[in-house]
mmCIF file of C-alpha atoms and ligand atoms in Angstrom:
data_model
loop_
_atom_site.group_PDB
_atom_site.id
_atom_site.type_symbol
_atom_site.label_atom_id
_atom_site.label_comp_id
_atom_site.label_asym_id
_atom_site.label_seq_id
_atom_site.Cartn_x
_atom_site.Cartn_y
_atom_site.Cartn_z
ATOM 1 C CA MET D 1 -15.904 10.598 -22.829
ATOM 2 C CA THR D 2 -12.348 10.264 -21.497
ATOM 3 C CA PHE D 3 -11.357 7.471 -19.152
ATOM 4 C CA ALA D 4 -8.142 6.467 -17.363
ATOM 5 C CA ARG D 5 -6.313 3.187 -17.785
ATOM 6 C CA ILE D 6 -3.214 1.716 -16.169
ATOM 7 C CA ALA D 7 -0.603 2.083 -18.907
ATOM 8 C CA GLY D 8 2.328 0.663 -16.902
ATOM 9 C CA THR D 9 3.370 -0.562 -13.466
ATOM 10 C CA GLY D 10 6.643 -0.505 -11.529
ATOM 11 C CA GLY D 11 7.982 -1.629 -8.187
ATOM 12 C CA TYR D 12 11.065 -1.312 -6.029
ATOM 13 C CA LEU D 13 12.209 -3.227 -2.959
ATOM 14 C CA PRO D 14 15.373 -2.374 -1.007
ATOM 15 C CA GLU D 15 18.216 -4.841 -1.310
ATOM 16 C CA ARG D 16 18.450 -5.684 2.392
ATOM 17 C CA VAL D 17 16.202 -8.564 3.478
ATOM 18 C CA LEU D 18 15.269 -9.102 7.123
ATOM 19 C CA THR D 19 13.940 -12.604 7.844
ATOM 20 C CA ASN D 20 11.867 -13.777 10.786
ATOM 21 C CA LYS D 21 14.966 -15.652 11.951
ATOM 22 C CA ASP D 22 16.860 -12.339 11.994
ATOM 23 C CA LEU D 23 14.051 -10.855 14.125
ATOM 24 C CA GLU D 24 14.353 -13.746 16.590
ATOM 25 C CA LYS D 25 17.748 -12.251 17.475
ATOM 26 C CA MET D 26 16.297 -8.760 18.002
ATOM 27 C CA VAL D 27 13.061 -9.338 20.013
ATOM 28 C CA GLU D 28 11.398 -12.205 21.860
ATOM 29 C CA THR D 29 9.585 -13.804 18.938
ATOM 30 C CA THR D 30 9.708 -16.847 16.702
ATOM 31 C CA ASP D 31 9.510 -17.463 12.974
ATOM 32 C CA GLU D 32 6.605 -19.805 13.769
ATOM 33 C CA TRP D 33 4.599 -17.119 15.657
ATOM 34 C CA ILE D 34 5.091 -14.500 12.950
ATOM 35 C CA GLN D 35 4.134 -16.872 10.127
ATOM 36 C CA GLU D 36 1.135 -18.295 11.975
ATOM 37 C CA ARG D 37 -0.292 -14.881 13.022
ATOM 38 C CA SER D 38 0.573 -12.842 9.934
ATOM 39 C CA GLY D 39 1.816 -15.062 7.074
ATOM 40 C CA ILE D 40 5.007 -12.955 6.894
ATOM 41 C CA LYS D 41 8.347 -14.695 6.221
ATOM 42 C CA ARG D 42 10.614 -11.770 5.367
ATOM 43 C CA ARG D 43 10.583 -8.056 4.577
ATOM 44 C CA HIS D 44 12.868 -5.595 2.795
ATOM 45 C CA ILE D 45 14.462 -2.792 4.789
ATOM 46 C CA ALA D 46 15.830 0.442 3.313
ATOM 47 C CA ALA D 47 19.581 1.041 3.545
ATOM 48 C CA ASP D 48 20.616 3.685 6.084
ATOM 49 C CA ASN D 49 20.943 6.354 3.407
ATOM 50 C CA GLU D 50 17.929 5.230 1.350
ATOM 51 C CA THR D 51 14.798 7.386 1.456
ATOM 52 C CA THR D 52 11.151 7.230 0.432
ATOM 53 C CA SER D 53 11.897 9.368 -2.650
ATOM 54 C CA ASP D 54 14.769 7.057 -3.699
ATOM 55 C CA MET D 55 12.358 4.142 -3.766
ATOM 56 C CA ALA D 56 9.566 6.214 -5.357
ATOM 57 C CA VAL D 57 11.879 7.325 -8.190
ATOM 58 C CA ALA D 58 13.016 3.736 -8.857
ATOM 59 C CA ALA D 59 9.428 2.397 -8.982
ATOM 60 C CA GLY D 60 8.255 5.437 -10.970
ATOM 61 C CA ARG D 61 10.944 4.987 -13.636
ATOM 62 C CA LYS D 62 9.918 1.361 -14.143
ATOM 63 C CA ALA D 63 6.231 2.294 -14.466
ATOM 64 C CA ILE D 64 7.063 4.998 -17.056
ATOM 65 C CA GLU D 65 9.199 2.535 -19.011
ATOM 66 C CA ALA D 66 6.429 -0.088 -18.888
ATOM 67 C CA ALA D 67 3.931 2.511 -20.137
ATOM 68 C CA GLY D 68 6.194 3.129 -23.131
ATOM 69 C CA ILE D 69 6.204 6.894 -22.750
ATOM 70 C CA GLU D 70 8.901 9.512 -22.238
ATOM 71 C CA THR D 71 9.334 10.857 -18.702
ATOM 72 C CA GLY D 72 8.497 14.316 -20.095
ATOM 73 C CA ALA D 73 4.985 13.098 -20.987
ATOM 74 C CA ILE D 74 4.072 12.849 -17.285
ATOM 75 C CA ASP D 75 1.830 15.800 -16.382
ATOM 76 C CA LEU D 76 0.761 14.917 -12.832
ATOM 77 C CA ILE D 77 2.685 13.313 -9.951
ATOM 78 C CA ILE D 78 1.008 12.034 -6.800
ATOM 79 C CA VAL D 79 2.958 10.208 -4.087
ATOM 80 C CA ALA D 80 1.045 8.385 -1.365
ATOM 81 C CA THR D 81 3.217 8.249 1.731
ATOM 82 C CA THR D 82 3.161 8.692 5.498
ATOM 83 C CA THR D 83 6.961 8.572 5.690
ATOM 84 C CA PRO D 84 8.097 11.531 3.536
ATOM 85 C CA ASP D 85 11.774 12.466 3.128
ATOM 86 C CA LYS D 86 11.144 15.923 4.572
ATOM 87 C CA VAL D 87 8.373 17.905 6.278
ATOM 88 C CA PHE D 88 8.443 19.933 3.083
ATOM 89 C CA PRO D 89 8.758 20.036 0.154
ATOM 90 C CA SER D 90 6.522 17.075 -0.620
ATOM 91 C CA THR D 91 8.082 13.795 -1.689
ATOM 92 C CA ALA D 92 6.245 14.241 -5.004
ATOM 93 C CA CYS D 93 8.179 17.474 -5.644
ATOM 94 C CA ILE D 94 11.454 15.682 -4.866
ATOM 95 C CA VAL D 95 10.463 12.902 -7.289
ATOM 96 C CA GLN D 96 9.593 15.535 -9.910
ATOM 97 C CA ARG D 97 13.037 17.153 -9.601
ATOM 98 C CA ARG D 98 14.845 13.834 -9.750
ATOM 99 C CA LEU D 99 12.903 12.647 -12.806
ATOM 100 C CA ASP D 100 13.511 16.053 -14.387
ATOM 101 C CA ILE D 101 9.829 16.680 -15.074
ATOM 102 C CA ALA D 102 8.936 20.367 -15.448
ATOM 103 C CA LYS D 103 6.092 22.299 -13.833
ATOM 104 C CA THR D 104 3.507 19.538 -13.463
ATOM 105 C CA PRO D 105 1.314 19.538 -10.360
ATOM 106 C CA ALA D 106 3.065 17.326 -7.789
ATOM 107 C CA PHE D 107 1.789 16.597 -4.288
ATOM 108 C CA ASP D 108 1.632 13.959 -1.563
ATOM 109 C CA VAL D 109 -1.417 12.144 -0.230
ATOM 110 C CA HIS D 110 -1.468 10.979 3.366
ATOM 111 C CA ALA D 111 -3.981 8.211 4.094
ATOM 112 C CA ALA D 112 -1.764 5.536 5.718
ATOM 113 C CA CYS D 113 -2.208 2.072 4.196
ATOM 114 C CA SER D 114 -5.080 3.268 1.972
ATOM 115 C CA GLY D 115 -2.924 6.056 0.516
ATOM 116 C CA PHE D 116 -2.478 4.486 -2.914
ATOM 117 C CA LEU D 117 -6.245 4.026 -3.331
ATOM 118 C CA TYR D 118 -6.758 7.691 -2.395
ATOM 119 C CA ALA D 119 -4.053 8.771 -4.866
ATOM 120 C CA LEU D 120 -5.545 6.595 -7.616
ATOM 121 C CA ASP D 121 -8.981 8.097 -6.975
ATOM 122 C CA ILE D 122 -7.582 11.638 -7.274
ATOM 123 C CA ALA D 123 -5.492 10.914 -10.383
ATOM 124 C CA ASN D 124 -8.492 9.272 -12.057
ATOM 125 C CA ARG D 125 -10.563 12.424 -11.414
ATOM 126 C CA PHE D 126 -7.807 14.584 -12.953
ATOM 127 C CA ILE D 127 -7.756 12.432 -16.085
ATOM 128 C CA VAL D 128 -11.496 12.106 -16.674
ATOM 129 C CA THR D 129 -11.958 15.877 -16.250
ATOM 130 C CA GLY D 130 -9.129 16.715 -18.677
ATOM 131 C CA GLY D 131 -6.681 17.913 -16.013
ATOM 132 C CA ALA D 132 -3.970 15.383 -16.886
ATOM 133 C CA THR D 133 -3.111 12.892 -19.625
ATOM 134 C CA ASN D 134 -0.363 10.784 -18.009
ATOM 135 C CA ALA D 135 -0.359 10.663 -14.212
ATOM 136 C CA LEU D 136 2.427 9.032 -12.225
ATOM 137 C CA VAL D 137 0.845 7.592 -9.081
ATOM 138 C CA ILE D 138 3.252 6.162 -6.516
ATOM 139 C CA GLY D 139 2.991 4.552 -3.076
ATOM 140 C CA SER D 140 6.323 4.635 -1.231
ATOM 141 C CA GLU D 141 7.085 3.995 2.429
ATOM 142 C CA THR D 142 10.038 3.662 4.793
ATOM 143 C CA TYR D 143 8.199 2.238 7.811
ATOM 144 C CA SER D 144 11.457 0.869 9.222
ATOM 145 C CA ARG D 145 12.082 4.458 10.426
ATOM 146 C CA ILE D 146 8.831 4.665 12.443
ATOM 147 C CA LEU D 147 9.035 1.219 14.015
ATOM 148 C CA ASP D 148 10.103 0.608 17.581
ATOM 149 C CA TRP D 149 12.553 -2.237 16.964
ATOM 150 C CA THR D 150 12.144 -3.334 20.589
ATOM 151 C CA ASP D 151 8.334 -3.743 20.286
ATOM 152 C CA ARG D 152 7.656 -7.262 19.016
ATOM 153 C CA SER D 153 3.936 -6.574 18.530
ATOM 154 C CA THR D 154 4.592 -4.114 15.683
ATOM 155 C CA CYS D 155 8.165 -4.405 14.378
ATOM 156 C CA VAL D 156 7.623 -7.851 12.864
ATOM 157 C CA LEU D 157 4.735 -6.675 10.671
ATOM 158 C CA PHE D 158 6.116 -3.975 8.375
ATOM 159 C CA GLY D 159 8.598 -3.514 5.536
ATOM 160 C CA ASP D 160 9.854 -0.846 3.117
ATOM 161 C CA GLY D 161 9.220 -0.485 -0.617
ATOM 162 C CA ALA D 162 7.518 1.417 -3.417
ATOM 163 C CA GLY D 163 4.996 0.642 -6.144
ATOM 164 C CA ALA D 164 3.854 2.855 -9.010
ATOM 165 C CA VAL D 165 1.468 3.064 -11.924
ATOM 166 C CA VAL D 166 1.152 5.397 -14.891
ATOM 167 C CA LEU D 167 -2.495 6.285 -15.477
ATOM 168 C CA SER D 168 -3.128 7.484 -19.026
ATOM 169 C CA THR D 169 -6.139 8.752 -20.930
ATOM 170 C CA SER D 170 -8.135 6.111 -22.765
ATOM 171 C CA ASP D 171 -11.333 5.706 -24.828
ATOM 172 C CA GLU D 172 -12.284 2.715 -22.698
ATOM 173 C CA ALA D 173 -12.728 2.587 -18.938
ATOM 174 C CA GLY D 174 -9.643 1.107 -17.263
ATOM 175 C CA ILE D 175 -10.462 2.623 -13.897
ATOM 176 C CA ILE D 176 -14.140 1.651 -13.709
ATOM 177 C CA SER D 177 -14.838 3.018 -10.231
ATOM 178 C CA THR D 178 -13.018 4.143 -7.097
ATOM 179 C CA HIS D 179 -14.348 4.253 -3.548
ATOM 180 C CA ILE D 180 -12.672 5.951 -0.563
ATOM 181 C CA HIS D 181 -13.792 6.392 3.054
ATOM 182 C CA SER D 182 -12.471 7.499 6.454
ATOM 183 C CA GLU D 183 -13.606 7.225 10.053
ATOM 184 C CA GLY D 184 -11.345 9.381 12.213
ATOM 185 C CA LYS D 185 -12.862 8.294 15.515
ATOM 186 C CA HIS D 186 -10.559 5.258 15.518
ATOM 187 C CA GLU D 187 -7.435 7.433 15.606
ATOM 188 C CA GLU D 188 -5.923 5.820 18.685
ATOM 189 C CA LEU D 189 -6.243 2.187 17.619
ATOM 190 C CA LEU D 190 -3.418 2.627 15.120
ATOM 191 C CA HIS D 191 -1.181 5.674 15.172
ATOM 192 C CA VAL D 192 2.195 7.315 15.597
ATOM 193 C CA PRO D 193 1.291 9.616 18.518
ATOM 194 C CA ALA D 194 3.881 12.318 17.862
ATOM 195 C CA GLY D 195 3.620 14.851 15.045
ATOM 196 C CA ILE D 196 5.101 18.179 14.014
ATOM 197 C CA SER D 197 2.463 20.405 15.636
ATOM 198 C CA SER D 198 2.304 18.294 18.787
ATOM 199 C CA GLY D 199 5.983 18.780 19.567
ATOM 200 C CA TYR D 200 7.831 16.085 17.663
ATOM 201 C CA ALA D 201 11.238 17.183 18.908
ATOM 202 C CA ASP D 202 10.283 16.902 22.594
ATOM 203 C CA VAL D 203 8.237 13.707 22.636
ATOM 204 C CA GLN D 204 8.900 10.567 24.582
ATOM 205 C CA ARG D 205 10.855 8.139 22.436
ATOM 206 C CA GLU D 206 7.992 5.628 22.103
ATOM 207 C CA ALA D 207 5.563 8.296 20.834
ATOM 208 C CA ALA D 208 7.606 8.628 17.652
ATOM 209 C CA PHE D 209 6.834 5.043 16.615
ATOM 210 C CA ILE D 210 3.814 3.044 15.470
ATOM 211 C CA GLN D 211 1.418 1.948 18.210
ATOM 212 C CA MET D 212 -1.377 -0.465 17.368
ATOM 213 C CA LYS D 213 -4.197 -2.319 19.136
ATOM 214 C CA GLY D 214 -3.687 -5.220 16.732
ATOM 215 C CA ASN D 215 -6.733 -7.275 17.703
ATOM 216 C CA GLU D 216 -9.203 -4.422 17.305
ATOM 217 C CA VAL D 217 -7.620 -3.303 14.038
ATOM 218 C CA PHE D 218 -7.825 -6.878 12.781
ATOM 219 C CA LYS D 219 -11.592 -7.198 13.359
ATOM 220 C CA LYS D 220 -12.369 -3.800 11.885
ATOM 221 C CA ALA D 221 -10.153 -4.508 8.846
ATOM 222 C CA VAL D 222 -11.901 -7.776 7.994
ATOM 223 C CA ASN D 223 -15.414 -6.294 8.266
ATOM 224 C CA THR D 224 -14.544 -3.102 6.415
ATOM 225 C CA LEU D 225 -12.793 -4.868 3.544
ATOM 226 C CA GLY D 226 -15.867 -7.100 3.220
ATOM 227 C CA SER D 227 -18.177 -4.091 2.975
ATOM 228 C CA ILE D 228 -16.013 -2.095 0.537
ATOM 229 C CA ALA D 229 -15.793 -5.102 -1.798
ATOM 230 C CA ARG D 230 -19.609 -5.406 -1.707
ATOM 231 C CA GLU D 231 -20.030 -1.652 -2.261
ATOM 232 C CA THR D 232 -17.731 -1.774 -5.303
ATOM 233 C CA LEU D 233 -19.281 -4.813 -6.948
ATOM 234 C CA GLU D 234 -22.910 -3.844 -6.247
ATOM 235 C CA GLY D 235 -22.237 -0.292 -7.480
ATOM 236 C CA ASN D 236 -21.244 -1.778 -10.830
ATOM 237 C CA ASN D 237 -23.902 -4.536 -10.926
ATOM 238 C CA LEU D 238 -21.183 -7.166 -10.834
ATOM 239 C CA SER D 239 -20.434 -10.203 -8.680
ATOM 240 C CA GLN D 240 -17.265 -11.892 -7.498
ATOM 241 C CA LYS D 241 -17.503 -14.157 -10.577
ATOM 242 C CA ASP D 242 -16.777 -11.148 -12.818
ATOM 243 C CA LEU D 243 -13.414 -10.569 -11.122
ATOM 244 C CA THR D 244 -10.209 -12.126 -12.435
ATOM 245 C CA TRP D 245 -8.014 -11.096 -9.490
ATOM 246 C CA LEU D 246 -8.354 -9.575 -6.032
ATOM 247 C CA VAL D 247 -5.332 -7.363 -5.252
ATOM 248 C CA PRO D 248 -5.668 -6.594 -1.538
ATOM 249 C CA HIS D 249 -3.598 -4.508 0.853
ATOM 250 C CA GLN D 250 -0.930 -6.817 2.261
ATOM 251 C CA ALA D 251 -1.165 -6.375 6.045
ATOM 252 C CA ASN D 252 -1.745 -9.893 7.260
ATOM 253 C CA LEU D 253 -2.468 -13.176 5.444
ATOM 254 C CA ARG D 254 -5.286 -13.957 7.880
ATOM 255 C CA ILE D 255 -7.007 -10.642 7.048
ATOM 256 C CA ILE D 256 -6.527 -11.293 3.306
ATOM 257 C CA LYS D 257 -8.000 -14.809 3.620
ATOM 258 C CA ALA D 258 -10.948 -13.668 5.749
ATOM 259 C CA ALA D 259 -11.752 -10.814 3.346
ATOM 260 C CA ALA D 260 -11.470 -13.155 0.331
ATOM 261 C CA LYS D 261 -13.773 -15.652 2.046
ATOM 262 C CA LYS D 262 -16.393 -12.953 2.723
ATOM 263 C CA LEU D 263 -16.256 -12.086 -0.969
ATOM 264 C CA GLY D 264 -16.413 -15.768 -2.018
ATOM 265 C CA MET D 265 -13.109 -15.361 -3.875
ATOM 266 C CA PRO D 266 -10.902 -18.502 -3.973
ATOM 267 C CA MET D 267 -7.325 -17.842 -2.809
ATOM 268 C CA GLU D 268 -6.047 -18.984 -6.238
ATOM 269 C CA ARG D 269 -7.417 -15.671 -7.566
ATOM 270 C CA VAL D 270 -5.922 -13.479 -4.825
ATOM 271 C CA ILE D 271 -2.500 -11.827 -5.238
ATOM 272 C CA VAL D 272 -0.435 -12.409 -2.085
ATOM 273 C CA THR D 273 2.948 -10.769 -1.440
ATOM 274 C CA VAL D 274 2.707 -10.265 2.321
ATOM 275 C CA ASP D 275 4.914 -13.336 2.871
ATOM 276 C CA GLU D 276 7.804 -11.674 1.003
ATOM 277 C CA HIS D 277 7.162 -7.935 1.565
ATOM 278 C CA ALA D 278 5.284 -7.720 4.919
ATOM 279 C CA ASN D 279 3.095 -4.607 5.219
ATOM 280 C CA THR D 280 4.529 -1.796 3.080
ATOM 281 C CA SER D 281 1.511 0.464 3.770
ATOM 282 C CA SER D 282 0.641 2.628 0.761
ATOM 283 C CA ALA D 283 3.183 0.771 -1.401
ATOM 284 C CA SER D 284 1.542 -2.606 -0.841
ATOM 285 C CA VAL D 285 -1.231 -2.622 -3.480
ATOM 286 C CA PRO D 286 0.846 -1.189 -6.380
ATOM 287 C CA LEU D 287 3.766 -3.470 -5.442
ATOM 288 C CA ALA D 288 1.504 -6.558 -5.428
ATOM 289 C CA LEU D 289 0.026 -5.420 -8.753
ATOM 290 C CA ASP D 290 3.477 -4.966 -10.283
ATOM 291 C CA VAL D 291 4.686 -8.373 -9.087
ATOM 292 C CA ALA D 292 1.663 -10.123 -10.636
ATOM 293 C CA VAL D 293 1.842 -8.140 -13.888
ATOM 294 C CA ARG D 294 5.527 -8.933 -14.308
ATOM 295 C CA ASP D 295 5.197 -12.641 -13.476
ATOM 296 C CA GLY D 296 2.391 -12.918 -16.040
ATOM 297 C CA ARG D 297 -0.544 -13.711 -13.734
ATOM 298 C CA ILE D 298 -2.329 -10.411 -14.396
ATOM 299 C CA LYS D 299 -2.957 -9.904 -18.107
ATOM 300 C CA ARG D 300 -4.446 -7.153 -20.237
ATOM 301 C CA GLY D 301 -8.250 -7.286 -20.085
ATOM 302 C CA ASP D 302 -8.371 -8.864 -16.597
ATOM 303 C CA MET D 303 -10.895 -7.436 -14.139
ATOM 304 C CA LEU D 304 -9.153 -6.453 -10.886
ATOM 305 C CA LEU D 305 -10.434 -5.385 -7.488
ATOM 306 C CA PHE D 306 -7.966 -3.365 -5.373
ATOM 307 C CA GLU D 307 -8.804 -2.883 -1.693
ATOM 308 C CA ALA D 308 -6.988 -1.377 1.282
ATOM 309 C CA PHE D 309 -7.517 -0.521 4.931
ATOM 310 C CA GLY D 310 -5.335 1.498 7.283
ATOM 311 C CA ALA D 311 -4.839 4.023 10.044
ATOM 312 C CA GLY D 312 -7.463 6.735 10.389
ATOM 313 C CA PHE D 313 -9.264 4.486 9.859
ATOM 314 C CA THR D 314 -9.183 4.934 6.105
ATOM 315 C CA TRP D 315 -10.225 2.440 3.477
ATOM 316 C CA GLY D 316 -10.646 2.327 -0.253
ATOM 317 C CA SER D 317 -11.130 0.202 -3.337
ATOM 318 C CA ALA D 318 -10.932 0.394 -7.103
ATOM 319 C CA LEU D 319 -12.467 -1.733 -9.826
ATOM 320 C CA VAL D 320 -10.013 -1.851 -12.711
ATOM 321 C CA ARG D 321 -10.037 -3.350 -16.203
ATOM 322 C CA TYR D 322 -6.286 -3.848 -16.639
HETATM 323 N N1 ACO G 401 6.087 -12.775 18.815
HETATM 324 C C1 ACO G 401 5.600 -13.546 19.780
HETATM 325 N N2 ACO G 401 4.514 -13.207 20.517
HETATM 326 C C2 ACO G 401 3.931 -12.039 20.248
HETATM 327 C C3 ACO G 401 4.417 -11.172 19.250
HETATM 328 C C4 ACO G 401 5.538 -11.587 18.515
HETATM 329 N N3 ACO G 401 6.072 -10.850 17.515
HETATM 330 N N4 ACO G 401 3.627 -10.073 19.202
HETATM 331 C C5 ACO G 401 2.675 -10.239 20.141
HETATM 332 N N5 ACO G 401 2.866 -11.422 20.784
HETATM 333 C C6 ACO G 401 2.081 -12.011 21.866
HETATM 334 C C7 ACO G 401 1.263 -10.974 22.594
HETATM 335 O O1 ACO G 401 2.033 -10.357 23.603
HETATM 336 C C8 ACO G 401 0.142 -11.828 23.165
HETATM 337 O O2 ACO G 401 0.636 -12.472 24.329
HETATM 338 P P1 ACO G 401 -0.315 -12.673 25.618
HETATM 339 O O3 ACO G 401 -1.466 -13.503 25.146
HETATM 340 O O4 ACO G 401 0.595 -13.368 26.580
HETATM 341 O O5 ACO G 401 -0.716 -11.295 26.021
HETATM 342 C C9 ACO G 401 -0.086 -12.908 22.098
HETATM 343 O O6 ACO G 401 1.097 -12.898 21.294
HETATM 344 C C10 ACO G 401 -1.296 -12.671 21.237
HETATM 345 O O7 ACO G 401 -1.287 -11.327 20.782
HETATM 346 P P2 ACO G 401 -2.446 -10.755 19.898
HETATM 347 O O8 ACO G 401 -2.184 -9.312 19.636
HETATM 348 O O9 ACO G 401 -3.781 -11.127 20.487
HETATM 349 O O10 ACO G 401 -2.261 -11.592 18.537
HETATM 350 P P3 ACO G 401 -3.148 -11.583 17.233
HETATM 351 O O11 ACO G 401 -3.552 -12.958 16.912
HETATM 352 O O12 ACO G 401 -4.220 -10.533 17.267
HETATM 353 O O13 ACO G 401 -2.088 -11.149 16.119
HETATM 354 C C11 ACO G 401 -1.462 -9.172 14.860
HETATM 355 C C12 ACO G 401 -1.457 -9.901 16.209
HETATM 356 C C13 ACO G 401 -0.627 -9.987 13.892
HETATM 357 C C14 ACO G 401 -0.875 -7.797 15.072
HETATM 358 C C15 ACO G 401 -2.898 -9.050 14.310
HETATM 359 O O14 ACO G 401 -3.766 -8.587 15.319
HETATM 360 C C16 ACO G 401 -3.001 -8.112 13.128
HETATM 361 O O15 ACO G 401 -2.509 -8.397 12.046
HETATM 362 N N6 ACO G 401 -3.710 -6.989 13.271
HETATM 363 C C17 ACO G 401 -3.996 -6.063 12.153
HETATM 364 C C18 ACO G 401 -2.812 -5.357 11.580
HETATM 365 C C19 ACO G 401 -3.283 -4.469 10.447
HETATM 366 O O16 ACO G 401 -4.049 -4.879 9.607
HETATM 367 N N7 ACO G 401 -2.956 -3.237 10.416
HETATM 368 C C20 ACO G 401 -3.623 -2.352 9.439
HETATM 369 C C21 ACO G 401 -2.838 -1.688 8.543
HETATM 370 S S1 ACO G 401 -1.402 -0.935 9.219
HETATM 371 C C22 ACO G 401 -1.440 0.783 8.857
HETATM 372 O O17 ACO G 401 -2.400 1.337 8.428
HETATM 373 C C23 ACO G 401 -0.243 1.559 9.223
#
């Protein structure tokens, strides 16, 4: 039987850093409020000419290098993003061209903050069924372009960045199980109201930016992350004690803490980057993974639980032997 394992990770954060103090000059907010309600201290913001594919390529290159393979060995590219460079072609096709990879399947996955978990699920299925041997799976987002920088309730929460993994065939299960779900009835609690088919060019200015009923999203996120963690562990006859690290979506430190508490996971075994990155949507889990792999916390053989929750609502998890 063929399995998939994470052969390498990579990450990229734009050079420009925007602190809470900087935001105090832009909207009526305080460093204290932002830290207390979200745990965020700073976020990275793409340069004016920097795009989602720029960041995806940078993170992808690092993941390929870490996997110790040639770029030409990649035979599947999936980019999770809700902020693509263009309506078409897909960001994955742009990444493929820029990495000079020939004729592999390349496509985008759109599942908001759960996008990376969806992409990982799909890439894993390709590998175990013999459809790919080295898949480049990237989460990359430029949320700074869909934020209303006059709306203090949303603009303080997000950042830009990209994270990537190379999934390769293996005799042993690296990706042990993946779990993805959606519940579209919550569409209006967290959305960008305008889209291509609903007249993007003619919309009111505010409809082109993120709108969120933060309180309601918060409650749903905590409960859903609790249930997906249970589903994943019970499905594998494991308990929290079998996990080395929880690598959660980085939306809000209070959500991360509440979800960890529901799982019985001490915060010392939870990877937290929300303070430095803010919410980078589908980039957040692979970026957090890459940070912890590179600083030596996550080691080969560790048992990891990834989990994410986002607009849709969508949510997902993966149990991974790194
Ligand atoms: N600075 C100062 N005050 C603020 C700010 C700000 N930046 N933003 C809001 N406030 C005010 C509000 O106006 C409100 O004032 P009022 O009481 O006078 O009306 C007060 O602070 C409290 O606002 P709440 O929204 O109730 O604050 P809450 O404690 O819920 O925190 C937050 C808000 C941080 C948004 C939280 O609800 C949250 O993190 N929600 C979930 C976000 C999330 O997980 N998103 C999912 C993924 S994103 C994706 O998929 C794209």
